[in-house]
Amino acid sequence: MIKLTLTSGIFLSECTTGFALSFLEFMKKHLFPLSFLNNHTSHIIHRLIVLVEIRGCGSLRNNSLQSPGYPSKYPRNMNCVYQIAIPQGMAMRIYFEKFELEDSLECRFDYVEIFNQKYCGEKTGTRMEIRGGYAVIKFHSASDIQRGRFSLLFTSILPSCGSLRNNSLQSPGYPDKYPTNMDCGYQIAIPQGMAMRLSFEYFELEDSLACSFDYVEIFNQKYCGEKTGTTIEISGDYAVIRFYSDSSVQKGGFSLLFSTISPSCGSLRNNSLQSPGYPNKYPNMDCVYQIAIPQGMAIRMHFEYFELEDSWECRFDYVEIFNQKYCGKMTGTTIEISGDYAVIRFHSDSSVQGGFSLLFSTVLSSCGSLKNNSLQSPGYPNKYPRNMDCVYQIVIPQGMATRMYFEYFELEDSWECRFDYVEIFNQKYCGEKTGTTIEISGDYAVIRFHSDSIVQGGGFSLLFTTVLPSPPNISMPVLVEASPGDEVTCLVTGSHPMYTTILSDSRVLVNTTSMATFRFGEEGNYTCMASSKYGTDLKMFSVIFPGCGSLRNNSLQSPGYPNKYPINMDCVYQIAIPQGMAMRMHFEYFELEDSFECSFDYVEISNYKYCGEMTGTTIEITGYNAVITFYSDFGVQEGGFSLLFNTVLPSVPPNISMPVFMEAFPGAQVTCSVTGSHPMYTTILSDSRVLVNTTSMATFWFEEEGNYTCMVSSKYGTDLKMFSVIFPDRP
């Protein structure tokens, strides 16, 4: 039954089914004749705010929306959806008059969601502006904690966020700098069968790691910094664009141009998907494809041809499937995907490579599935096949948890589980893990199994039982003896998802949803904290180094300095680098045993070894941390080292210093000598053939005379030097 009332220009529709109705369609069917709508639509749209009220959720009254039961605390287990029409040509400003919800990482428990952005915790005073035909607001509360309330105020305004005009969208105030504290959402319809090409005519936003401060967000991809000239192609029914600026730095803003085109990214045809322009080389693209999977079946994806630009962690060109990136040469790879659909993303930068051709077939899953509360590796109890990539989704009853017991578990072991693994909540398991038990809560558990092309292990058998969720429990010693750089892990049991944190005083060293592990570079007192929706546990512990020393007062000395260092030392130090900064390291004193390739005693930094006499050297390191290794063998002892550290803005581009002509004998070693901010990628080429490609010092043993090129690049620039190797006549 639908009840409809008219109060002060606001229609309230109460649907016991909780279904959100489009107000125009509703009025056409149930309220006014079509002729009336045609004559009065503009007036109605300007004056009317339509709200679908789910029973018990409250509604928009006097241009405000409160949490159920306001000003008292909101109830548990609420799922409310509010749809608010926005008058044509206007924008909706939302002001968080009062906002106190349970806080959590990624707002997993209680939240208000507006335009795919979740809000939780303390947000009183927040303002945002929304453009489009309507705003959809969702409120969710979990089953445990009742914490707080919210009151939102709405006003219809001329849009300060701007809007799409003449197929272009500019940042507020463009071409002047954009204001601080902006939060704008735009929704742009895409005609059926077409695609939207989005060109960054001008784009300059505050740059930051992971675009944490100011950004434009499109399809969950954030853009910041200098991106003028970028082009993106979007398929689907509409594009949702979000612009956010924080309270500090203001830059030039953006101007985006839109055009409707036939999709150049291509689409799935005859069960195949090719890169744009295939079989020719692909251009600079950013494409997203969505493929439906029939119920109860799986999709087998075969890489008929796959050759994309190769790079570390697939940073430049890649195909991304289930958060797994593929690049380089992968022809012949086969992946099996289960679920409702597969989302495939293709990204390429300004260079060109061969492309890809993917073939799809619908199959009964060879990965197996959950049967009788157990899951086995393919072929179990025989060894699992090579080249498997399987994803399983297990539904968890509401309010319960799933306890997973590793009845048998034997996969190829490797550092960081790089080859074969089972992945659960971002935590990879490999090697011998029989007897392990983990607990998972939530709506479902996603389990991924991957095997490479080489070693086959015995496989796995996992048993599942439904239990009441349990709170976190940390078990670790109060005193940990270690060497600098040793890993220390917080061992935690309890229901996942869980958030584990390692702190030094109030400084966060690690914050993760998987097992918290940290390489400690300093002695001291630390705290391990684990929390989930079922509780929190906290343990304090101390780390001591018996012999390697540690970083003190921004300096690091060799053991025993200023005396000679001992023999048989193997020390690792890890130094945290503040976000967006670099670490400048000065060799105040440096004298280690000298040797070919620093084979005996050395200090290693960013995969580069230093030995001999290096006093006065200065290097710069970027990233999250600097890992320094000191090694001494059983022979010669020298004076040692004293390193000084200070934090600077990263600014040093790569610079190559080497002669144009080199005389050497066949088999001689030639090294590209490079300075600049790490990490850097160094390459030696002969014509277009890559001889060496490394993140450390590029060295090659030359067997032929000829012309060669040394090229080095980092996020701060690129340098290139050409040189010739000649072999002198032997006497």
XYZ file of C-alpha atoms in Angstrom:
731
model
C 0.000 0.000 0.000
C 1.295 3.475 -0.892
C 0.345 6.491 1.180
C 0.819 9.951 -0.350
C 0.477 13.321 1.366
C 1.277 16.908 0.371
C 2.774 19.157 3.060
C 4.323 22.580 2.325
C 5.311 21.589 -1.183
C 6.948 18.335 -0.110
C 5.514 14.998 -1.200
C 6.114 12.148 1.233
C 5.747 8.672 -0.217
C 5.855 5.850 2.327
C 6.747 2.475 0.741
C 6.666 -0.559 2.974
C 8.833 -2.383 0.414
C 11.541 0.254 0.764
C 11.677 0.671 -3.018
C 12.842 4.110 -4.209
C 10.475 5.419 -6.876
C 11.316 8.007 -9.489
C 9.013 10.890 -8.715
C 8.110 11.739 -12.318
C 7.248 8.147 -13.167
C 5.253 7.883 -9.960
C 3.248 11.021 -10.742
C 2.601 9.874 -14.316
C 1.137 6.586 -13.086
C -0.637 7.552 -9.859
C -1.114 11.297 -9.458
C -1.504 13.708 -12.384
C -2.557 13.326 -16.018
C 0.282 13.605 -18.509
C -1.081 16.891 -19.923
C -0.804 18.502 -16.480
C 2.792 17.356 -16.135
C 3.720 18.688 -19.565
C 2.320 22.125 -18.682
C 3.667 22.409 -15.129
C 6.854 20.354 -15.013
C 9.259 23.295 -14.636
C 7.263 24.744 -11.721
C 6.965 21.340 -10.048
C 10.654 20.582 -10.445
C 11.623 23.957 -9.005
C 9.345 23.693 -5.970
C 9.309 19.986 -5.316
C 11.564 17.730 -3.306
C 10.552 14.093 -3.464
C 11.570 11.693 -0.753
C 10.956 7.976 -0.553
C 10.717 7.158 3.123
C 11.465 3.642 4.288
C 9.393 2.810 7.342
C 11.299 3.801 10.509
C 14.036 5.705 8.682
C 12.591 9.181 8.980
C 12.332 11.612 6.089
C 13.255 15.068 4.839
C 11.224 17.663 6.740
C 11.721 21.435 6.594
C 14.828 20.855 4.446
C 16.546 18.735 7.080
C 17.175 15.014 7.511
C 17.880 13.388 10.872
C 18.963 9.912 11.853
C 16.158 7.661 13.141
C 15.240 8.620 16.711
C 17.171 11.907 16.601
C 18.311 13.531 18.891
C 18.652 10.161 20.671
C 21.150 7.596 19.422
C 20.175 5.814 16.214
C 19.048 2.150 16.420
C 21.114 -0.861 15.365
C 20.689 -2.721 12.068
C 19.314 0.184 10.048
C 19.446 0.295 6.251
C 17.865 3.470 4.913
C 17.849 5.047 1.451
C 16.707 8.622 0.813
C 16.265 10.072 -2.694
C 16.095 13.852 -2.991
C 15.263 15.596 -6.264
C 17.412 18.592 -7.211
C 15.660 21.428 -9.118
C 16.784 21.828 -12.716
C 19.713 24.216 -13.102
C 20.310 24.241 -9.364
C 22.617 22.434 -6.963
C 22.022 20.932 -3.536
C 24.197 22.082 -0.627
C 24.337 19.644 2.290
C 25.513 20.904 5.679
C 26.378 18.420 8.451
C 24.742 20.317 11.345
C 25.442 17.387 13.667
C 27.331 14.245 12.696
C 28.579 11.650 15.193
C 28.711 8.062 13.897
C 30.801 5.094 14.983
C 34.259 5.577 13.469
C 36.056 2.750 11.641
C 38.612 2.172 8.908
C 36.961 2.794 5.514
C 33.653 3.379 7.411
C 32.918 -0.345 7.420
C 30.359 -0.429 10.233
C 28.137 2.673 10.516
C 28.085 5.296 7.768
C 26.197 7.804 5.652
C 26.953 7.350 1.943
C 26.553 10.160 -0.608
C 27.676 9.688 -4.224
C 29.680 6.522 -3.365
C 31.542 8.405 -0.605
C 31.115 7.056 2.931
C 31.183 9.340 5.981
C 31.595 8.204 9.594
C 33.160 9.379 12.845
C 32.961 13.072 13.806
C 32.098 15.212 10.742
C 30.049 18.072 12.228
C 30.495 21.214 10.104
C 31.215 19.411 6.822
C 29.737 20.999 3.692
C 29.306 19.488 0.253
C 27.569 20.394 -2.970
C 25.810 18.005 -5.366
C 24.830 18.423 -9.010
C 22.494 16.275 -11.099
C 18.856 15.276 -11.174
C 18.788 13.904 -7.644
C 20.866 12.960 -4.630
C 20.778 9.446 -3.161
C 21.736 9.236 0.519
C 22.202 5.907 2.296
C 22.417 5.324 6.040
C 23.660 2.040 7.504
C 24.185 1.007 11.115
C 25.715 -2.292 12.210
C 24.388 -4.748 14.756
C 26.582 -3.902 17.733
C 27.464 -0.350 18.766
C 24.937 2.509 18.976
C 27.056 5.610 18.759
C 25.594 8.991 17.972
C 23.338 10.646 15.473
C 23.257 13.012 12.525
C 21.317 16.019 11.308
C 21.771 17.203 7.710
C 20.499 20.535 6.366
C 19.692 21.020 2.653
C 19.431 24.168 0.565
C 18.920 24.617 -3.173
C 21.522 27.043 -4.534
C 23.047 28.274 -7.729
C 25.874 25.782 -8.199
C 29.249 26.999 -6.904
C 30.634 23.649 -7.997
C 29.852 24.559 -11.570
C 28.105 22.248 -14.005
C 28.485 20.715 -17.438
C 28.103 23.455 -20.051
C 28.844 23.156 -23.766
C 30.353 19.717 -23.112
C 32.908 21.059 -20.652
C 33.318 21.043 -16.880
C 35.554 23.445 -14.954
C 36.653 23.566 -11.344
C 34.864 26.200 -9.220
C 36.177 29.690 -10.021
C 38.167 28.538 -13.060
C 40.467 29.961 -14.478
C 41.303 31.267 -10.989
C 42.490 28.880 -8.294
C 39.803 26.594 -6.885
C 38.500 27.237 -3.326
C 39.427 25.136 -0.304
C 37.030 22.655 1.332
C 35.100 21.742 -1.821
C 33.262 18.437 -2.205
C 31.404 18.285 -5.525
C 29.696 15.441 -7.360
C 28.703 15.433 -11.032
C 26.712 12.772 -12.913
C 26.842 12.698 -16.717
C 24.586 10.414 -18.765
C 26.138 8.385 -21.604
C 23.890 7.499 -24.588
C 23.228 3.780 -25.014
C 25.792 2.020 -27.186
C 28.161 4.973 -27.032
C 31.155 5.942 -24.905
C 32.272 9.180 -23.266
C 35.711 10.591 -24.089
C 37.008 12.820 -21.315
C 39.966 15.101 -22.176
C 41.913 17.002 -19.512
C 42.257 20.325 -21.384
C 43.890 21.759 -18.252
C 44.539 19.963 -14.982
C 46.607 21.167 -12.022
C 45.654 20.019 -8.533
C 47.740 19.730 -5.370
C 49.917 16.638 -5.771
C 50.193 14.034 -3.015
C 50.831 10.358 -2.423
C 47.695 8.390 -3.405
C 46.001 11.774 -4.121
C 45.133 12.110 -0.431
C 44.491 15.893 -0.375
C 42.924 17.366 -3.550
C 41.656 15.140 -6.369
C 39.200 14.411 -9.156
C 37.805 10.874 -8.851
C 36.411 8.942 -11.841
C 35.405 5.278 -11.514
C 37.264 4.961 -8.168
C 40.453 6.246 -9.843
C 41.849 9.441 -8.306
C 43.731 12.059 -10.336
C 45.870 14.865 -8.882
C 49.027 16.825 -9.673
C 49.722 17.893 -13.273
C 47.617 15.828 -15.737
C 46.986 18.228 -18.638
C 46.562 16.250 -21.873
C 45.255 13.052 -20.266
C 42.383 11.319 -22.095
C 40.008 8.724 -20.603
C 37.259 6.712 -22.280
C 34.247 5.688 -20.183
C 31.598 3.099 -21.075
C 28.323 2.395 -19.290
C 25.116 4.284 -18.561
C 26.722 7.305 -16.890
C 29.943 8.757 -15.548
C 30.188 9.888 -11.917
C 32.882 12.528 -11.303
C 33.854 13.798 -7.875
C 36.012 16.834 -7.066
C 37.449 17.250 -3.576
C 39.771 19.891 -2.104
C 41.038 20.057 1.467
C 41.640 23.074 3.689
C 45.159 24.024 2.576
C 46.925 24.266 -0.824
C 45.058 25.704 -3.836
C 46.204 25.158 -7.427
C 45.061 26.211 -10.894
C 42.136 23.792 -11.134
C 40.838 21.866 -14.131
C 38.945 22.121 -17.383
C 37.519 18.842 -18.710
C 36.108 18.412 -22.219
C 33.512 15.723 -23.028
C 32.548 14.167 -26.345
C 30.250 11.268 -27.200
C 31.980 8.741 -29.460
C 31.729 5.228 -30.773
C 33.700 3.219 -28.204
C 37.337 3.057 -29.367
C 38.142 0.770 -26.452
C 36.182 -1.920 -28.225
C 33.888 -4.419 -26.529
C 33.354 -8.152 -26.120
C 32.491 -9.639 -29.526
C 32.223 -13.335 -30.397
C 33.570 -14.189 -26.928
C 36.798 -12.274 -27.476
C 38.220 -8.944 -26.364
C 41.102 -7.198 -28.108
C 43.164 -4.166 -27.214
C 42.220 -1.023 -29.168
C 43.537 -1.214 -32.734
C 44.561 -4.890 -32.446
C 46.532 -6.442 -34.171
C 48.284 -3.080 -34.455
C 50.001 -1.576 -31.433
C 47.705 0.016 -28.884
C 47.566 3.805 -28.242
C 47.482 5.726 -24.946
C 44.245 4.340 -23.396
C 42.270 3.904 -20.184
C 39.375 1.451 -20.707
C 36.951 -0.444 -18.452
C 34.962 -3.533 -19.556
C 32.240 -5.388 -17.597
C 31.386 -9.010 -18.498
C 28.390 -10.852 -17.005
C 28.874 -14.441 -15.778
C 25.900 -16.882 -15.946
C 24.676 -18.110 -12.568
C 26.425 -21.268 -11.363
C 29.089 -21.037 -14.069
C 32.572 -19.599 -14.419
C 34.373 -17.693 -17.157
C 37.634 -19.068 -18.456
C 39.808 -16.299 -19.869
C 42.640 -17.346 -22.170
C 45.395 -14.907 -23.152
C 45.569 -15.832 -26.850
C 48.100 -13.049 -27.320
C 49.413 -10.748 -24.615
C 52.366 -8.385 -24.919
C 52.226 -5.175 -22.896
C 55.047 -2.921 -21.776
C 56.796 -4.654 -18.874
C 57.557 -2.753 -15.679
C 58.032 -3.273 -11.969
C 54.604 -3.889 -10.373
C 53.035 -3.186 -13.819
C 53.243 0.570 -13.220
C 52.906 1.725 -16.833
C 50.729 -0.528 -19.048
C 48.525 -3.283 -17.618
C 45.326 -5.290 -17.713
C 43.748 -5.445 -14.237
C 41.391 -8.273 -13.196
C 40.185 -8.653 -9.582
C 42.860 -6.157 -8.396
C 45.568 -8.293 -10.045
C 47.645 -6.490 -12.686
C 49.117 -8.271 -15.721
C 51.844 -6.855 -17.987
C 54.838 -7.982 -20.042
C 54.580 -11.170 -22.107
C 51.771 -13.398 -20.802
C 50.606 -15.234 -23.952
C 49.136 -18.611 -23.010
C 47.984 -17.613 -19.519
C 44.539 -18.873 -18.474
C 42.426 -17.453 -15.630
C 39.135 -18.725 -14.252
C 36.671 -16.252 -12.738
C 33.518 -17.007 -10.786
C 30.879 -14.643 -9.480
C 28.230 -12.434 -11.071
C 30.538 -10.504 -13.389
C 34.152 -9.724 -14.222
C 35.469 -6.155 -14.429
C 38.526 -5.752 -16.657
C 40.526 -2.535 -16.821
C 43.106 -1.738 -19.509
C 45.544 1.116 -18.984
C 48.428 2.254 -21.179
C 50.770 5.227 -21.028
C 52.271 7.208 -23.897
C 54.579 4.435 -25.168
C 53.337 1.650 -27.458
C 53.596 -2.141 -27.433
C 51.928 -5.123 -29.078
C 48.541 -5.404 -27.349
C 46.334 -8.318 -26.304
C 43.643 -10.710 -27.463
C 41.587 -12.433 -24.747
C 39.262 -15.378 -25.437
C 36.333 -16.164 -23.118
C 34.362 -19.361 -22.626
C 31.654 -20.267 -20.116
C 32.584 -23.453 -18.253
C 31.789 -25.537 -15.232
C 34.421 -24.422 -12.763
C 37.632 -26.495 -12.793
C 38.623 -24.602 -9.665
C 36.034 -26.511 -7.684
C 33.655 -24.986 -5.164
C 32.548 -25.213 -1.550
C 30.922 -28.624 -0.914
C 29.873 -30.029 2.473
C 31.545 -27.073 4.211
C 34.952 -27.847 2.714
C 37.075 -26.442 -0.106
C 39.910 -28.351 -1.770
C 42.563 -27.317 -4.257
C 41.911 -28.491 -7.842
C 42.701 -32.220 -8.179
C 43.022 -32.789 -4.416
C 44.363 -35.113 -2.911
C 46.718 -35.111 -5.916
C 49.066 -32.200 -6.511
C 47.378 -29.064 -7.776
C 47.851 -28.073 -11.456
C 50.162 -25.312 -12.617
C 48.974 -21.894 -13.765
C 45.757 -21.801 -11.741
C 44.057 -18.562 -10.783
C 40.808 -19.183 -8.886
C 38.493 -16.947 -6.874
C 35.881 -18.323 -4.453
C 33.166 -16.350 -2.650
C 31.641 -17.838 0.520
C 28.475 -16.353 2.024
C 28.477 -15.856 5.815
C 25.133 -15.868 7.702
C 24.169 -12.478 9.140
C 25.569 -11.867 12.617
C 27.821 -14.932 12.461
C 31.426 -15.697 11.501
C 33.107 -18.466 9.512
C 35.932 -20.399 11.139
C 38.343 -21.744 8.532
C 40.545 -24.684 9.517
C 43.516 -25.712 7.347
C 42.972 -29.481 7.526
C 45.829 -29.903 5.057
C 47.934 -27.160 3.522
C 51.127 -27.579 1.488
C 51.918 -25.033 -1.200
C 55.245 -24.043 -2.729
C 57.025 -21.866 -0.162
C 58.603 -18.535 -1.143
C 59.456 -15.116 0.274
C 56.250 -13.076 0.588
C 54.394 -16.028 -1.041
C 55.300 -14.765 -4.521
C 54.739 -18.016 -6.471
C 51.873 -20.203 -5.163
C 49.481 -18.941 -2.483
C 46.005 -18.777 -0.984
C 44.972 -15.170 -0.280
C 42.332 -14.272 2.331
C 41.646 -10.650 3.303
C 44.925 -9.387 1.754
C 46.944 -12.000 3.683
C 48.814 -14.588 1.588
C 49.469 -18.121 2.873
C 52.011 -20.549 1.406
C 54.407 -23.294 2.500
C 53.318 -25.735 5.237
C 50.339 -24.352 7.180
C 48.407 -27.480 8.210
C 46.549 -26.852 11.477
C 46.144 -23.079 11.013
C 42.776 -21.607 12.020
C 41.416 -18.196 11.041
C 38.040 -16.580 11.615
C 36.176 -14.335 9.153
C 33.124 -12.143 9.706
C 31.094 -9.979 7.362
C 28.698 -10.787 4.544
C 31.098 -13.056 2.667
C 34.691 -14.242 2.413
C 36.691 -13.970 -0.822
C 39.431 -16.598 -1.207
C 41.953 -16.541 -4.048
C 44.187 -19.458 -5.096
C 47.130 -18.899 -7.431
C 49.784 -21.291 -8.733
C 52.628 -20.476 -11.119
C 54.149 -22.548 -13.919
C 56.796 -24.472 -11.958
C 56.630 -26.252 -8.584
C 53.454 -28.150 -7.609
C 52.710 -28.775 -3.933
C 50.340 -31.182 -2.249
C 47.482 -28.672 -2.228
C 45.005 -27.730 0.467
C 41.817 -28.814 2.184
C 39.948 -26.120 4.114
C 37.072 -26.861 6.502
C 34.447 -24.235 7.373
C 32.144 -23.950 10.376
C 29.733 -21.173 11.331
C 30.442 -19.720 14.780
C 29.689 -16.678 16.862
C 32.327 -14.030 16.095
C 35.200 -13.654 18.575
C 37.132 -10.519 19.618
C 40.832 -10.003 18.793
C 43.468 -11.619 21.005
C 47.201 -10.762 20.728
C 49.868 -13.243 21.820
C 53.471 -12.007 21.758
C 56.378 -11.697 24.232
C 56.919 -8.557 26.289
C 60.640 -8.419 25.325
C 61.817 -9.047 21.744
C 65.542 -9.469 21.033
C 66.377 -8.684 17.408
C 68.898 -7.177 15.029
C 68.157 -3.892 13.239
C 65.907 -4.664 10.282
C 64.520 -7.898 11.717
C 60.809 -8.469 11.185
C 58.564 -8.620 14.241
C 54.958 -9.765 13.803
C 51.888 -9.176 15.957
C 50.285 -12.619 16.298
C 46.524 -12.100 16.519
C 43.526 -14.426 16.586
C 39.871 -13.433 16.258
C 37.247 -12.722 13.625
C 38.321 -11.022 10.409
C 38.187 -8.360 9.062
C 40.542 -7.038 11.691
C 42.694 -3.923 11.764
C 46.139 -4.413 13.263
C 48.386 -1.485 14.140
C 51.966 -1.190 15.417
C 52.756 2.128 17.110
C 55.809 3.891 18.483
C 54.408 6.311 21.066
C 51.509 7.804 19.058
C 53.228 7.381 15.653
C 51.670 4.689 13.446
C 54.299 2.372 11.906
C 51.929 -0.190 10.365
C 48.150 -0.159 9.893
C 46.826 -3.109 7.940
C 43.926 -5.512 7.506
C 46.390 -8.406 7.243
C 49.074 -9.605 9.662
C 51.021 -6.598 11.004
C 54.761 -7.048 10.422
C 57.443 -4.379 10.746
C 61.220 -4.247 10.250
C 62.469 -2.450 13.332
C 65.346 -0.014 12.854
C 65.399 1.320 16.418
C 65.311 -0.108 19.900
C 62.439 1.083 22.068
C 58.954 0.522 23.412
C 56.171 -0.297 20.972
C 52.474 -1.165 21.018
C 50.507 -3.732 19.028
C 46.777 -3.001 18.780
C 44.149 -5.157 17.061
C 40.528 -4.099 16.635
C 37.405 -5.363 14.935
C 33.703 -4.739 15.343
C 33.810 -7.364 18.109
C 36.388 -5.719 20.336
C 39.952 -4.449 20.775
C 43.133 -5.927 22.257
C 46.382 -4.123 23.041
C 49.855 -5.385 24.008
C 52.983 -3.362 24.798
C 56.419 -4.804 24.000
C 60.066 -3.712 23.883
C 62.597 -4.312 21.090
C 66.308 -4.484 21.959
C 69.332 -4.933 19.658
C 72.211 -6.855 21.229
C 74.962 -5.692 18.824
C 74.244 -3.703 15.645
C 73.446 -0.312 17.136
C 70.613 1.878 15.913
C 69.707 5.298 14.526
C 70.229 7.988 17.169
C 70.030 11.782 16.726
C 69.662 11.374 12.942
C 72.947 9.488 12.615
C 73.951 5.852 12.194
C 77.397 4.452 12.996
C 78.965 1.080 12.341
C 79.144 -1.219 15.405
C 81.968 -0.071 17.723
C 82.536 3.234 15.893
C 84.967 5.088 15.971
C 86.872 1.821 16.465
C 87.124 -0.717 13.662
C 83.936 -2.670 13.033
C 83.751 -6.350 14.075
C 83.928 -9.289 11.658
C 80.877 -11.409 10.720
C 78.292 -8.659 11.115
C 74.957 -8.754 9.279
C 72.797 -5.788 10.285
C 69.671 -4.312 8.704
C 68.303 -0.876 9.623
C 64.961 0.545 8.471
C 64.324 4.291 8.625
C 60.814 5.660 8.050
C 60.520 8.521 5.539
C 57.653 11.014 6.070
C 54.971 10.986 3.379
C 55.869 13.149 0.380
C 59.434 13.736 1.586
C 62.872 12.264 0.827
C 65.787 11.180 3.017
C 69.172 12.787 2.302
C 72.038 10.630 3.570
C 75.548 12.081 3.951
C 78.603 9.827 4.427
C 80.341 11.844 7.163
C 82.958 9.092 7.370
C 83.094 5.909 5.315
C 85.935 3.387 5.098
C 85.141 -0.272 4.447
C 87.242 -3.051 2.946
C 87.385 -2.454 -0.805
C 86.665 -5.297 -3.233
C 85.357 -6.070 -6.734
C 81.547 -5.556 -6.727
C 81.814 -4.959 -2.942
C 81.836 -8.722 -2.410
C 83.326 -8.745 1.126
C 82.317 -5.807 3.365
C 79.644 -3.323 2.276
C 76.757 -1.026 3.100
C 73.754 -1.652 0.813
C 71.111 1.031 0.195
C 68.306 0.666 -2.381
C 70.006 -2.420 -3.902
C 73.254 -0.436 -4.381
C 76.401 -1.558 -2.542
C 79.034 0.857 -1.195
C 82.525 -0.110 -0.045
C 86.065 1.275 0.028
C 86.645 4.983 0.784
C 83.404 6.982 0.201
C 83.647 9.820 2.763
C 81.734 12.903 1.549
C 79.231 11.006 -0.612
C 75.610 12.212 -0.466
C 72.598 10.276 -1.750
C 68.846 10.881 -1.645
C 66.171 8.229 -1.077
C 62.405 8.466 -1.641
C 59.589 6.092 -0.731
C 58.052 4.975 2.542
C 61.305 3.902 4.186
C 65.027 3.441 3.644
C 66.453 -0.049 4.229
C 70.191 -0.088 4.994
C 72.205 -3.317 5.230
C 75.699 -3.541 6.729
C 77.695 -6.712 6.128
C 81.230 -7.665 7.122
C 82.930 -10.982 6.414
C 85.511 -12.837 8.522
C 88.593 -11.055 7.102
C 89.756 -7.419 6.913
C 88.426 -4.789 9.344
C 88.494 -1.078 8.501
C 87.497 2.185 10.190
C 83.731 1.832 9.655
C 81.161 4.493 8.836
C 79.146 7.381 10.209
C 76.026 8.348 8.228
C 74.016 11.543 8.799
C 70.334 11.840 7.828
C 67.969 14.715 7.234
C 64.500 14.986 5.677
C 64.151 17.102 2.514
C 61.710 17.705 -0.298
C 62.544 15.232 -3.089
C 64.038 17.211 -5.923
C 67.076 15.555 -7.461
C 66.493 14.257 -11.004
C 68.687 11.465 -12.381
C 72.100 12.444 -13.708
C 74.466 10.126 -15.587
C 78.207 10.783 -15.545
C 80.283 8.583 -17.851
C 82.716 9.105 -20.753
C 81.601 9.107 -24.371
C 84.347 6.619 -25.379
C 85.440 3.633 -23.318
C 88.428 1.451 -24.051
C 88.011 -2.030 -22.658
C 88.829 -5.640 -23.383
C 86.096 -8.169 -24.278
C 84.276 -9.216 -21.118
C 85.138 -5.999 -19.266
C 82.571 -4.589 -16.866
C 81.112 -1.135 -17.609
C 78.850 0.661 -15.131
C 76.395 3.549 -15.580
C 77.322 6.000 -12.801
C 74.126 7.747 -11.721
C 73.143 10.255 -9.027
C 69.658 11.425 -8.054
C 66.662 10.576 -5.888
C 65.941 6.884 -5.458
C 64.141 4.721 -6.513
C 65.495 4.903 -10.072
C 65.220 2.549 -13.032
C 68.445 2.196 -15.035
C 68.673 0.603 -18.478
C 71.564 -0.190 -20.857
C 70.530 -0.625 -24.502
C 72.148 -1.664 -27.745
C 70.042 0.017 -30.414
C 66.542 -0.826 -29.109
C 67.604 -4.099 -27.438
C 67.583 -4.007 -23.641
C 70.785 -5.458 -22.146
C 70.166 -4.491 -18.510
C 67.065 -3.134 -16.747
C 67.414 -2.726 -12.992
C 66.505 -0.640 -9.959
C 70.118 -0.833 -8.765
C 73.408 0.153 -10.438
C 73.359 -0.954 -14.104
C 76.478 -2.998 -14.953
C 77.174 -5.037 -18.097
C 80.028 -7.198 -19.363
C 80.623 -6.103 -22.953
C 81.621 -8.737 -25.512
C 81.220 -6.547 -28.612
C 82.407 -3.141 -29.693
C 79.681 -0.713 -30.643
C 77.403 2.159 -29.678
C 75.314 1.851 -26.529
C 72.901 3.946 -24.475
C 72.511 4.351 -20.726
C 69.058 5.599 -19.682
C 67.850 6.315 -16.149
C 64.417 7.485 -15.008
C 62.591 8.267 -11.798
C 59.472 10.207 -10.877
C 61.657 13.345 -10.906
C 62.984 13.091 -14.446
C 64.967 11.142 -17.035
C 68.579 11.294 -18.249
C 70.172 9.582 -21.229
C 73.797 9.217 -22.335
C 75.170 7.559 -25.464
C 78.631 5.982 -25.329
C 80.886 3.799 -27.451
C 82.880 0.758 -26.365
C 86.055 0.019 -28.322
C 88.509 -2.833 -27.869
C 92.141 -1.688 -28.296
C 94.500 -3.886 -30.266
C 96.374 -6.253 -27.969
C 100.193 -5.926 -28.125
